[in-house]
mmCIF file of C-alpha atoms and ligand atoms in Angstrom:
data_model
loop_
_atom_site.group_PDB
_atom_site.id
_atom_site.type_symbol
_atom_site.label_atom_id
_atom_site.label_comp_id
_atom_site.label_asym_id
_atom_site.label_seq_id
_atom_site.Cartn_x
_atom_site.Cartn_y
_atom_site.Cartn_z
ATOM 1 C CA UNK X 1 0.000 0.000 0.000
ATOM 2 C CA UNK X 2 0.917 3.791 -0.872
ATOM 3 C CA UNK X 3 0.435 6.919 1.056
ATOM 4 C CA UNK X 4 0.688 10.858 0.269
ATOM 5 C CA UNK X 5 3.899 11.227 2.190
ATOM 6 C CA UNK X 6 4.213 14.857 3.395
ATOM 7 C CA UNK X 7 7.749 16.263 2.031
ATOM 8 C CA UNK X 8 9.387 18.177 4.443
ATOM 9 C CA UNK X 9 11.568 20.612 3.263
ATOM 10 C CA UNK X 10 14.049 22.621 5.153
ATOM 11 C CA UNK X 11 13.401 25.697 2.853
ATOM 12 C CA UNK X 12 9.730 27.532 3.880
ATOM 13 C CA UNK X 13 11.410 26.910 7.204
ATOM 14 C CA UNK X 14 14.452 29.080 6.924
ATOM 15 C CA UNK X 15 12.459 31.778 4.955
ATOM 16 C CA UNK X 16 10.289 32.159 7.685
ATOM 17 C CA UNK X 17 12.727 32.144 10.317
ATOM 18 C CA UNK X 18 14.976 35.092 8.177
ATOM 19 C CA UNK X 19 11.472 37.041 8.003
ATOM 20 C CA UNK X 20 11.682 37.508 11.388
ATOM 21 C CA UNK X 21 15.423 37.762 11.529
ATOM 22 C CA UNK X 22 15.453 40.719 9.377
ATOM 23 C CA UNK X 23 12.802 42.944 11.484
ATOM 24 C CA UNK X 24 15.450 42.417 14.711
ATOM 25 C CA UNK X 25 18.715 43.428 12.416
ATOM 26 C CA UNK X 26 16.758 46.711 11.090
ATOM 27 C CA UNK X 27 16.042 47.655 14.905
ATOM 28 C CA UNK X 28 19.803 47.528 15.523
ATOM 29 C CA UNK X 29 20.972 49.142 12.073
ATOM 30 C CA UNK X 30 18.308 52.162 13.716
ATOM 31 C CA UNK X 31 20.859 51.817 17.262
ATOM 32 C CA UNK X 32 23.295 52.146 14.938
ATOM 33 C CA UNK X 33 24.521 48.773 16.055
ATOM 34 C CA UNK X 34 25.574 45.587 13.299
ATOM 35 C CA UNK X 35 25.491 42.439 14.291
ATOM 36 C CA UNK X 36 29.169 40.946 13.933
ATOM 37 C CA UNK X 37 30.188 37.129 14.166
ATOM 38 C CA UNK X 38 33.989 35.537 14.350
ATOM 39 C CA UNK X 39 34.215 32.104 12.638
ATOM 40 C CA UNK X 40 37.293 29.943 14.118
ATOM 41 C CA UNK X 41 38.669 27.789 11.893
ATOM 42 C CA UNK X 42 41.272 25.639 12.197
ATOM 43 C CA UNK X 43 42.933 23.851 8.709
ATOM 44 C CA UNK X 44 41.146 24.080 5.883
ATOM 45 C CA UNK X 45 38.499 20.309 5.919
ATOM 46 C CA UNK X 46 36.517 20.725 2.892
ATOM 47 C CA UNK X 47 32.948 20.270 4.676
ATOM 48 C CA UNK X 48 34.560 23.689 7.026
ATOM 49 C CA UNK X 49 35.275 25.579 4.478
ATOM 50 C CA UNK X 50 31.717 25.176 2.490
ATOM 51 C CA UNK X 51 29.290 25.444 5.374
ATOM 52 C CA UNK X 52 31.701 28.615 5.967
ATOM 53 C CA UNK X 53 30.724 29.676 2.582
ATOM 54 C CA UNK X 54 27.267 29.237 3.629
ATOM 55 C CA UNK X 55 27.087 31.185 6.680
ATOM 56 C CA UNK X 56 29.091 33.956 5.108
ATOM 57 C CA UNK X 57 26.782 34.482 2.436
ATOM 58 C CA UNK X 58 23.401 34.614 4.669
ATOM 59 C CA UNK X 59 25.193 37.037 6.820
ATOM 60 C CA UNK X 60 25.251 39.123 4.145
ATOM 61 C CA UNK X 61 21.706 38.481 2.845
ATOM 62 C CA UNK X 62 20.937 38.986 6.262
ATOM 63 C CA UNK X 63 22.503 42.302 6.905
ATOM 64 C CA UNK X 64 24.848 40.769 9.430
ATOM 65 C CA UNK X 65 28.526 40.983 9.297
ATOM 66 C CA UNK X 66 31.080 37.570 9.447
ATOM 67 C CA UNK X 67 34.650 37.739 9.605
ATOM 68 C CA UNK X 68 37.311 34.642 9.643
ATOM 69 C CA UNK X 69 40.207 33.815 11.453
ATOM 70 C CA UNK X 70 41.966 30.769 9.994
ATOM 71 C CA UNK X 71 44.557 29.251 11.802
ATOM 72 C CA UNK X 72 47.277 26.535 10.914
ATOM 73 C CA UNK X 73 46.146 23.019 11.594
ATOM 74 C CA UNK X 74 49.529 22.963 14.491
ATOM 75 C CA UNK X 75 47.928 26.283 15.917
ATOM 76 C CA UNK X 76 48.584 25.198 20.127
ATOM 77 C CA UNK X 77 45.822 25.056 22.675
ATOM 78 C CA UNK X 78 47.392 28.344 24.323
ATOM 79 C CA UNK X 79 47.310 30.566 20.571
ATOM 80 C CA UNK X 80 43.586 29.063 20.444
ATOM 81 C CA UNK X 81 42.480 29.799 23.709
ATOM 82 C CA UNK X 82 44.249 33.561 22.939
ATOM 83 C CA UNK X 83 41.898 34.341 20.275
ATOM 84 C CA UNK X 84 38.681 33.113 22.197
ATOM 85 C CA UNK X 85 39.671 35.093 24.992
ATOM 86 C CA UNK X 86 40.438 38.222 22.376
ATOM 87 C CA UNK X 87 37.032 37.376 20.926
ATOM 88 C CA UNK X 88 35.368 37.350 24.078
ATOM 89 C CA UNK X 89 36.425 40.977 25.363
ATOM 90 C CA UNK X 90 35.878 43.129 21.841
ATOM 91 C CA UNK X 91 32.603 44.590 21.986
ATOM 92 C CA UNK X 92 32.135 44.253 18.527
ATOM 93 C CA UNK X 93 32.282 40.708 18.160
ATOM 94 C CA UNK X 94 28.713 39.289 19.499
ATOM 95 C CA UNK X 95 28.932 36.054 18.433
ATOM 96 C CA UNK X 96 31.634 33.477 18.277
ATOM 97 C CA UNK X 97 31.341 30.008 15.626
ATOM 98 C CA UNK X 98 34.441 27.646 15.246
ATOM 99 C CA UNK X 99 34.328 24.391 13.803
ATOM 100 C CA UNK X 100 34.853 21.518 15.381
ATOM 101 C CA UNK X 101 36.086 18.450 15.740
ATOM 102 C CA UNK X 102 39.189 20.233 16.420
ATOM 103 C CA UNK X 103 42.818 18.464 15.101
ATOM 104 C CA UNK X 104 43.470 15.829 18.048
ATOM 105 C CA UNK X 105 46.663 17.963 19.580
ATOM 106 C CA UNK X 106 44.275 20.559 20.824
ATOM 107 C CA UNK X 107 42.155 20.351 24.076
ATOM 108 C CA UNK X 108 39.088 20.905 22.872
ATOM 109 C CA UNK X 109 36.716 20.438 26.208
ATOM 110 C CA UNK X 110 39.570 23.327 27.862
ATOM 111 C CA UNK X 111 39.455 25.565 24.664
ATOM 112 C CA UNK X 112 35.462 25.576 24.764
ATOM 113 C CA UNK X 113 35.412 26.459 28.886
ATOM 114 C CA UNK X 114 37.477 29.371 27.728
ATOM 115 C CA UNK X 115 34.026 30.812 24.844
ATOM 116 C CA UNK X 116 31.810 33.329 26.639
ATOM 117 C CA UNK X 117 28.669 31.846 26.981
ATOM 118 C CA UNK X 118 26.941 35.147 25.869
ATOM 119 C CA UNK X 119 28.507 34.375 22.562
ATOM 120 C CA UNK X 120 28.421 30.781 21.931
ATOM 121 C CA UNK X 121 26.103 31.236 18.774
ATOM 122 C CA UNK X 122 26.885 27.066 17.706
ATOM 123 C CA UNK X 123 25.145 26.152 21.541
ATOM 124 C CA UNK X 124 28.890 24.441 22.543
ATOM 125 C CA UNK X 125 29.994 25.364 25.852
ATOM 126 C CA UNK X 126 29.396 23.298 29.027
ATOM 127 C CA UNK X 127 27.273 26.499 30.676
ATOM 128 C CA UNK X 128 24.948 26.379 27.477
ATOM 129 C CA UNK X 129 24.624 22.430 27.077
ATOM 130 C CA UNK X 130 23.978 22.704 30.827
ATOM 131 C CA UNK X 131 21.060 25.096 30.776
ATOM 132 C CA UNK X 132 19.187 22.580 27.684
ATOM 133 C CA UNK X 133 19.469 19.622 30.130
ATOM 134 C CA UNK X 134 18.272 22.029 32.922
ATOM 135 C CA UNK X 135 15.533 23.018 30.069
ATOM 136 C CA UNK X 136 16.297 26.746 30.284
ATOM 137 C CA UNK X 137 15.778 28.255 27.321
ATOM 138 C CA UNK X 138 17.903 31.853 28.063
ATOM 139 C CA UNK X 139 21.218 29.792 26.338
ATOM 140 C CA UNK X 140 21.890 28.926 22.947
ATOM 141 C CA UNK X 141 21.168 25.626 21.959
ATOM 142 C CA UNK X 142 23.664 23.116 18.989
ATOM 143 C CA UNK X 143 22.128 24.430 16.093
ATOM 144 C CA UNK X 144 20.651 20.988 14.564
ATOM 145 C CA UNK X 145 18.620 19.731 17.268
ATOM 146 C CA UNK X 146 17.696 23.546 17.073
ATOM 147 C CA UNK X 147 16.861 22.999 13.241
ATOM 148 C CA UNK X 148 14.550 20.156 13.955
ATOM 149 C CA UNK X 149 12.575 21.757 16.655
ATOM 150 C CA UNK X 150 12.050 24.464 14.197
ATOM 151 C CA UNK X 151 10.540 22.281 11.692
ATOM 152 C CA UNK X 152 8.319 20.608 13.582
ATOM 153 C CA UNK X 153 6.901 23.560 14.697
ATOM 154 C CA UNK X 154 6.487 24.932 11.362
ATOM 155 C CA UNK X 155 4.846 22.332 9.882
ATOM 156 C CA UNK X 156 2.520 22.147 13.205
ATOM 157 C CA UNK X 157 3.422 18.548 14.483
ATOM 158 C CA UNK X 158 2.373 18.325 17.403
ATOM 159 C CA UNK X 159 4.779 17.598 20.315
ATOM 160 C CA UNK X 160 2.965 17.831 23.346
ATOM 161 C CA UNK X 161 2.429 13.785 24.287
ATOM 162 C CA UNK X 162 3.833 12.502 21.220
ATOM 163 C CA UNK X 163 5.881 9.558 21.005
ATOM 164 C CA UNK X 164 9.240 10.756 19.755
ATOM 165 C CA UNK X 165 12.250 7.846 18.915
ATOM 166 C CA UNK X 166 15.620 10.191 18.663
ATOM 167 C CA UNK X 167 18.215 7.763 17.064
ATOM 168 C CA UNK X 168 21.858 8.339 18.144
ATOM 169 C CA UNK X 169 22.677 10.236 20.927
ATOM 170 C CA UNK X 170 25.875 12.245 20.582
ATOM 171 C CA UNK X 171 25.983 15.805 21.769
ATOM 172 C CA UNK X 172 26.125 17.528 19.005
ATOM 173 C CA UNK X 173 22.592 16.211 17.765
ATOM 174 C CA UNK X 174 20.742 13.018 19.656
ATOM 175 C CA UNK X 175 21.309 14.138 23.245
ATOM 176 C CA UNK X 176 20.608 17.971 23.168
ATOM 177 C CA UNK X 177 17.424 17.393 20.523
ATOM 178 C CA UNK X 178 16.614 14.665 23.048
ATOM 179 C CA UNK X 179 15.941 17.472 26.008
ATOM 180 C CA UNK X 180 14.678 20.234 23.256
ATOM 181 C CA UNK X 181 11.884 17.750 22.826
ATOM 182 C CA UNK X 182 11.309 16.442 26.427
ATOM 183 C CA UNK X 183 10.745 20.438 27.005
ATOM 184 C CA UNK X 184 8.170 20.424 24.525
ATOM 185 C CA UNK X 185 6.873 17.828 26.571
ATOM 186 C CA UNK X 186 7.126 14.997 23.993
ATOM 187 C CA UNK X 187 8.088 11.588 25.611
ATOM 188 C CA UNK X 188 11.267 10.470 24.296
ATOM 189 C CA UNK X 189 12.998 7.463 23.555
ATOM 190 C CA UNK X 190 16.974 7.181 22.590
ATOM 191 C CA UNK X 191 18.393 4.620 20.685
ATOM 192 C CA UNK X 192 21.570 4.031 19.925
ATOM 193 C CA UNK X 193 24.458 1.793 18.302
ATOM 194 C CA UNK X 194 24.138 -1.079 21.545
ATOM 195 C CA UNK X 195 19.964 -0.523 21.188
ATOM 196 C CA UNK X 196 18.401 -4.062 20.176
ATOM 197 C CA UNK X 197 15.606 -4.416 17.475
ATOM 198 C CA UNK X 198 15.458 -0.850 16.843
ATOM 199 C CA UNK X 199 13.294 -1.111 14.103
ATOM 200 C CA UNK X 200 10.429 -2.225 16.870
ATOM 201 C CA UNK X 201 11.086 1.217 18.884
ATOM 202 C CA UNK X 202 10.465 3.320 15.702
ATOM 203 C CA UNK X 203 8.002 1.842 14.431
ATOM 204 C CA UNK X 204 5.586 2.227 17.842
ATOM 205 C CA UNK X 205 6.591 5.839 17.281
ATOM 206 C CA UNK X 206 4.415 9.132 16.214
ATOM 207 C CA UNK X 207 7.862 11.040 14.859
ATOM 208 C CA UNK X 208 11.316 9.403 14.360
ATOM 209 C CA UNK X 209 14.469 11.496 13.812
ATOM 210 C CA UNK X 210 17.259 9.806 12.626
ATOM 211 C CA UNK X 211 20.451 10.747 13.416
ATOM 212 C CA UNK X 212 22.985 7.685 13.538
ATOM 213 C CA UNK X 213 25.842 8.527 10.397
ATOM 214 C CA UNK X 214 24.976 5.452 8.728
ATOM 215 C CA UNK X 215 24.077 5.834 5.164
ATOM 216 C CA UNK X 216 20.471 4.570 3.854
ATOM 217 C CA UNK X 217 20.359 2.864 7.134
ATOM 218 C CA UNK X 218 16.659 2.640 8.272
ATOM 219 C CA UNK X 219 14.216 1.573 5.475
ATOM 220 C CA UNK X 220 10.345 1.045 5.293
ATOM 221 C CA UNK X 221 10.871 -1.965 8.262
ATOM 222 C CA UNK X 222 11.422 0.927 10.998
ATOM 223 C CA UNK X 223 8.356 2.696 10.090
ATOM 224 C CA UNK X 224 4.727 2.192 9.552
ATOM 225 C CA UNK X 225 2.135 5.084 7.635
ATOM 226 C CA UNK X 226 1.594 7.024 10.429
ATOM 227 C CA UNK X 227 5.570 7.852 11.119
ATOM 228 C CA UNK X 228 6.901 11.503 10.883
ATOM 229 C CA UNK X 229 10.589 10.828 9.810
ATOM 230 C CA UNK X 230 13.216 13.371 10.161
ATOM 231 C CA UNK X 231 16.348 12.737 8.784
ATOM 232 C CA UNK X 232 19.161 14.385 9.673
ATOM 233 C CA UNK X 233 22.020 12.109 8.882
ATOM 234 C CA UNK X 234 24.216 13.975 5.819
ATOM 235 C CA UNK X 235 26.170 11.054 4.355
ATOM 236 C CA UNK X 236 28.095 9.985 1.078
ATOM 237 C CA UNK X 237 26.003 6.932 -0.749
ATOM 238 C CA UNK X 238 29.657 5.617 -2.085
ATOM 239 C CA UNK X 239 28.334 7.222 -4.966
ATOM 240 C CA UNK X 240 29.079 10.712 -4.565
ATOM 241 C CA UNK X 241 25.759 11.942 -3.839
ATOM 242 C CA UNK X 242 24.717 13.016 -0.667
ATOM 243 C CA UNK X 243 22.123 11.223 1.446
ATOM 244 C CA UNK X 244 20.597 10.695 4.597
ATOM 245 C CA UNK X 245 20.516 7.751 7.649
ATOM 246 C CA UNK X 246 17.006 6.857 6.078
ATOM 247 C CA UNK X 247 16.414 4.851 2.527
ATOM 248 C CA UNK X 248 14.491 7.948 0.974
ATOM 249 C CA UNK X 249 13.034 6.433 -2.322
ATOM 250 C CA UNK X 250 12.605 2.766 -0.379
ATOM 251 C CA UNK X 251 10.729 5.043 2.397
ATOM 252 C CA UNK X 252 8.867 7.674 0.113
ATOM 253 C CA UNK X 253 4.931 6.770 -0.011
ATOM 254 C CA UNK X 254 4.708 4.505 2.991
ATOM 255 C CA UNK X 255 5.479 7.196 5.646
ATOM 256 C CA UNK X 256 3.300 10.130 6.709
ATOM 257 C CA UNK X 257 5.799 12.893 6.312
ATOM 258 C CA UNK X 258 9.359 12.902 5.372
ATOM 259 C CA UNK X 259 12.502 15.400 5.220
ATOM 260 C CA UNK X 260 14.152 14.897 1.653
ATOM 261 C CA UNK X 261 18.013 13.635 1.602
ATOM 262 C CA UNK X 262 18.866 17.347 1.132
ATOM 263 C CA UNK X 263 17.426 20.773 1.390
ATOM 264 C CA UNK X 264 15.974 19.130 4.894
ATOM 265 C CA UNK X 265 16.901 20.231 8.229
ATOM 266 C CA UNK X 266 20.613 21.235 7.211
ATOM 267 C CA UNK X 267 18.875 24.335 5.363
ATOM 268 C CA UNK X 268 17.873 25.307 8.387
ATOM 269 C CA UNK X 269 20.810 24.878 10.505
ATOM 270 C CA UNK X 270 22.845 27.885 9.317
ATOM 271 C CA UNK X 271 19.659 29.748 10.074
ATOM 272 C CA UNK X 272 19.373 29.161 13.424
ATOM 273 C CA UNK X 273 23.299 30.088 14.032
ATOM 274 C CA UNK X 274 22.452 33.588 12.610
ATOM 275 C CA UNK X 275 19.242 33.789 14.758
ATOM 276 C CA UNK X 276 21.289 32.807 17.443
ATOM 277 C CA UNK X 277 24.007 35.585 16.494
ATOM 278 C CA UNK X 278 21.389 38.383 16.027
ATOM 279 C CA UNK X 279 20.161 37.247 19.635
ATOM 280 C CA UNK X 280 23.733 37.590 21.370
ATOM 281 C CA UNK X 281 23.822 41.319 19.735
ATOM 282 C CA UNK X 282 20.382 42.242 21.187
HETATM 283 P P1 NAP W 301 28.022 10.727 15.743
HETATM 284 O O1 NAP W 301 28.700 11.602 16.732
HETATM 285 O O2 NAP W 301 28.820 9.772 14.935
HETATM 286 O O3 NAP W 301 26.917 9.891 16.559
HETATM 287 C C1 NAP W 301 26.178 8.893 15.936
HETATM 288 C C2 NAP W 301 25.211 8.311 16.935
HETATM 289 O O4 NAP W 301 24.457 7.306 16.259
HETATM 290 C C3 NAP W 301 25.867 7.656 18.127
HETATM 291 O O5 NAP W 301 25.143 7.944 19.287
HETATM 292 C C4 NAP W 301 25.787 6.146 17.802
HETATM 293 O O6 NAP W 301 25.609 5.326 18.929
HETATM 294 C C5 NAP W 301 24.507 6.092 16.994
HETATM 295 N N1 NAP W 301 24.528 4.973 16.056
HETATM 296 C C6 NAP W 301 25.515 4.635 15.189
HETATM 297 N N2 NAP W 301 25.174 3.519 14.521
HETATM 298 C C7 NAP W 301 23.952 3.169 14.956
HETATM 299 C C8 NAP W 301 23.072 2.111 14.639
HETATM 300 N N3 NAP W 301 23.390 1.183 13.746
HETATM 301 N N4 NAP W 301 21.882 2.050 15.287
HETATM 302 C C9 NAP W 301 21.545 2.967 16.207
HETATM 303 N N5 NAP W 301 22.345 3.996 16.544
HETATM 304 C C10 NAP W 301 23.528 4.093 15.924
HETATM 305 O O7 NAP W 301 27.164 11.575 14.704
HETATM 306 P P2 NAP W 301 26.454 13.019 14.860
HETATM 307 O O8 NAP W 301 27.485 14.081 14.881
HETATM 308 O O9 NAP W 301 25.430 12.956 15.926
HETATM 309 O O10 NAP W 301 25.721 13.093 13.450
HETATM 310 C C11 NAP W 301 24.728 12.180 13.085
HETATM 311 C C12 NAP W 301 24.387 12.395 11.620
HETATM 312 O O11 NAP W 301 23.851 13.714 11.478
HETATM 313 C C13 NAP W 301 25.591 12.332 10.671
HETATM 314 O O12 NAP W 301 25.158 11.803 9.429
HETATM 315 C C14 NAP W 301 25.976 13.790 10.478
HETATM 316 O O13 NAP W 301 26.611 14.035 9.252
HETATM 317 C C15 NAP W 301 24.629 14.445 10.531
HETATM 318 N N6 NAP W 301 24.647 15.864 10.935
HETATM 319 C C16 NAP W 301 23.871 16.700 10.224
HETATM 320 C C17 NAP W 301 23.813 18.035 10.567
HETATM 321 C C18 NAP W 301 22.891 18.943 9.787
HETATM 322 O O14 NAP W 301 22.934 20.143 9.958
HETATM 323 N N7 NAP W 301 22.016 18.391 8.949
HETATM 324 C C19 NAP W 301 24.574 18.512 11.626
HETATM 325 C C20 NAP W 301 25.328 17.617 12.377
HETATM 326 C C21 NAP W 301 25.347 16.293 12.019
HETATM 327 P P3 NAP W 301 26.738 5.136 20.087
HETATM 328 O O15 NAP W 301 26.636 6.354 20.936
HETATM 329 O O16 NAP W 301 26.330 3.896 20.771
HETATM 330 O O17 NAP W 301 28.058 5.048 19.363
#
């Protein structure tokens, strides 16, 4: 049997988000004041330097302004630490993004204790992970689990009682979304790489959001015609196309609603880092 599957795309989403984006950057332009972000980036990876791309060119579509410090891949913890700190005490910097995983030499859990808080636009330091477990929303939260939050509000899924299966549970995405959701008073399950019979969890589920790194992993078997799937898993096929942690076309028509393999939630992701930004300057 077939279904209408819902596509949910990352795009309306963004838009409507830099609607309201705009209004808050005119009301500082009138104080005179632009919102200013420092991107950190150590090396030069390839996926760094085109999401840096991205975020430079919505800051300027945005009216915001983005500046970048690159730094050698054998840049020390000390130099690093030096330029947050730097960062941290020039008033015109409001928000600070650098891309991580650092290089292995650096300490990256001592580097992040050193980021302000105030302008920790990427949601990374302990005091801001701290306040989404503590489900205070005055931090700034990873800007994925952000991203999905969005888009479930957008296209009015309900959270409130839903069943909600959140697979993988790293910090960046599965744990923080996990407690975004729980504060939307969802009831959540994790799963993870030691879970057994996942495919049972998810499919007992009301929304599903995949986020495990595992290419094409979880096909029509995890869901039934009711599941809301989210995808966020960004992964090469062995192709060299991009897709996600679920089997799209295998999935497509036997699922309620489903994020495409791009132009999904990572559309809205560099979004919710300038939101975030524009915040820290107000
Ligand atoms: P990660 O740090 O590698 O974590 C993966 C998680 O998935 C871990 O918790 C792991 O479990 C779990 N897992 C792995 N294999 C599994 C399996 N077979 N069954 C169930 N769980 C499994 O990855 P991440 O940084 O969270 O990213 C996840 C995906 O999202 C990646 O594809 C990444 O590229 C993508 N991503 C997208 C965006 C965006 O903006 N769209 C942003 C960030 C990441 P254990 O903890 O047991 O190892």
């Amino acid at each position: 049997m077939s279904v209408e599957t819902v596509k949910l795309t990352g795009k309306p989403v963004a838009e409507h988000l830099r609607a309201n984006i705009k209004i808050r950057v005119a009301r500082l332009n009138e104080r005179n004041i632009i919102p200013t972000i420092l991107i950190i980036r150590v090396g030069n990876k390839e996926d760094d330097v085109f999401y840096e791309r991205s975020i430079l060119k919505n800051c300027s579509l945005l009216g915001i302004k983005g500046s970048v410090k690159e730094l050698p891949e054998n840049v020390s913890t000390e130099e690093l630490i030096k330029i947050i700190e730097d960062a941290n005490d020039h008033d015109n910097i409001h928000g600070i993004m650098m891309f991580r995983p650092l290089p292995e030499h650096l300490d990256e859990k001592v580097i992040l204790e050193k980021m302000n808080p105030k302008k920790d636009i990427d949601g990374m330091t302990p005091v801001n992970l701290e306040k989404i477990f503590e489900g205070d929303d005055s931090g700034f939260s990873p800007c994925t689990p952000k991203a999905v939050i969005e888009m479930l509000k957008y296209y009015d899924i309900p959270l409130q009682g839903a069943n909600v299966v959140v697979a993988g549970r790293s910090l960046v995405v599965g744990k923080p979304l996990s407690m975004l959701l729980l504060k939307e008073n969802a009831t959540v399950t994790i799963c993870h790489s030691k879970t057994k019979n996942m495919s049972s969890i998810t499919s007992r589920a009301d929304i599903v959001v995949a986020a495990i790194g595992k290419a094409k992993f979880m096909d029509e078997e995890y869901f039934t015609e009711s599941s809301i799937v989210i995808d966020v898993g960004v992964n090469d096929d062995g192709k060299g196309k991009i897709c996600g942690d679920v089997d799209y076309d295998n999935t497509l028509g036997k699922v309620k609603a489903l994020t495409p393999p791009t132009g999904g939630v990572g559309t809205i992701t560099t979004t919710i880092l300038l939101e975030q930004a524009v915040r820290a300057c107000e």
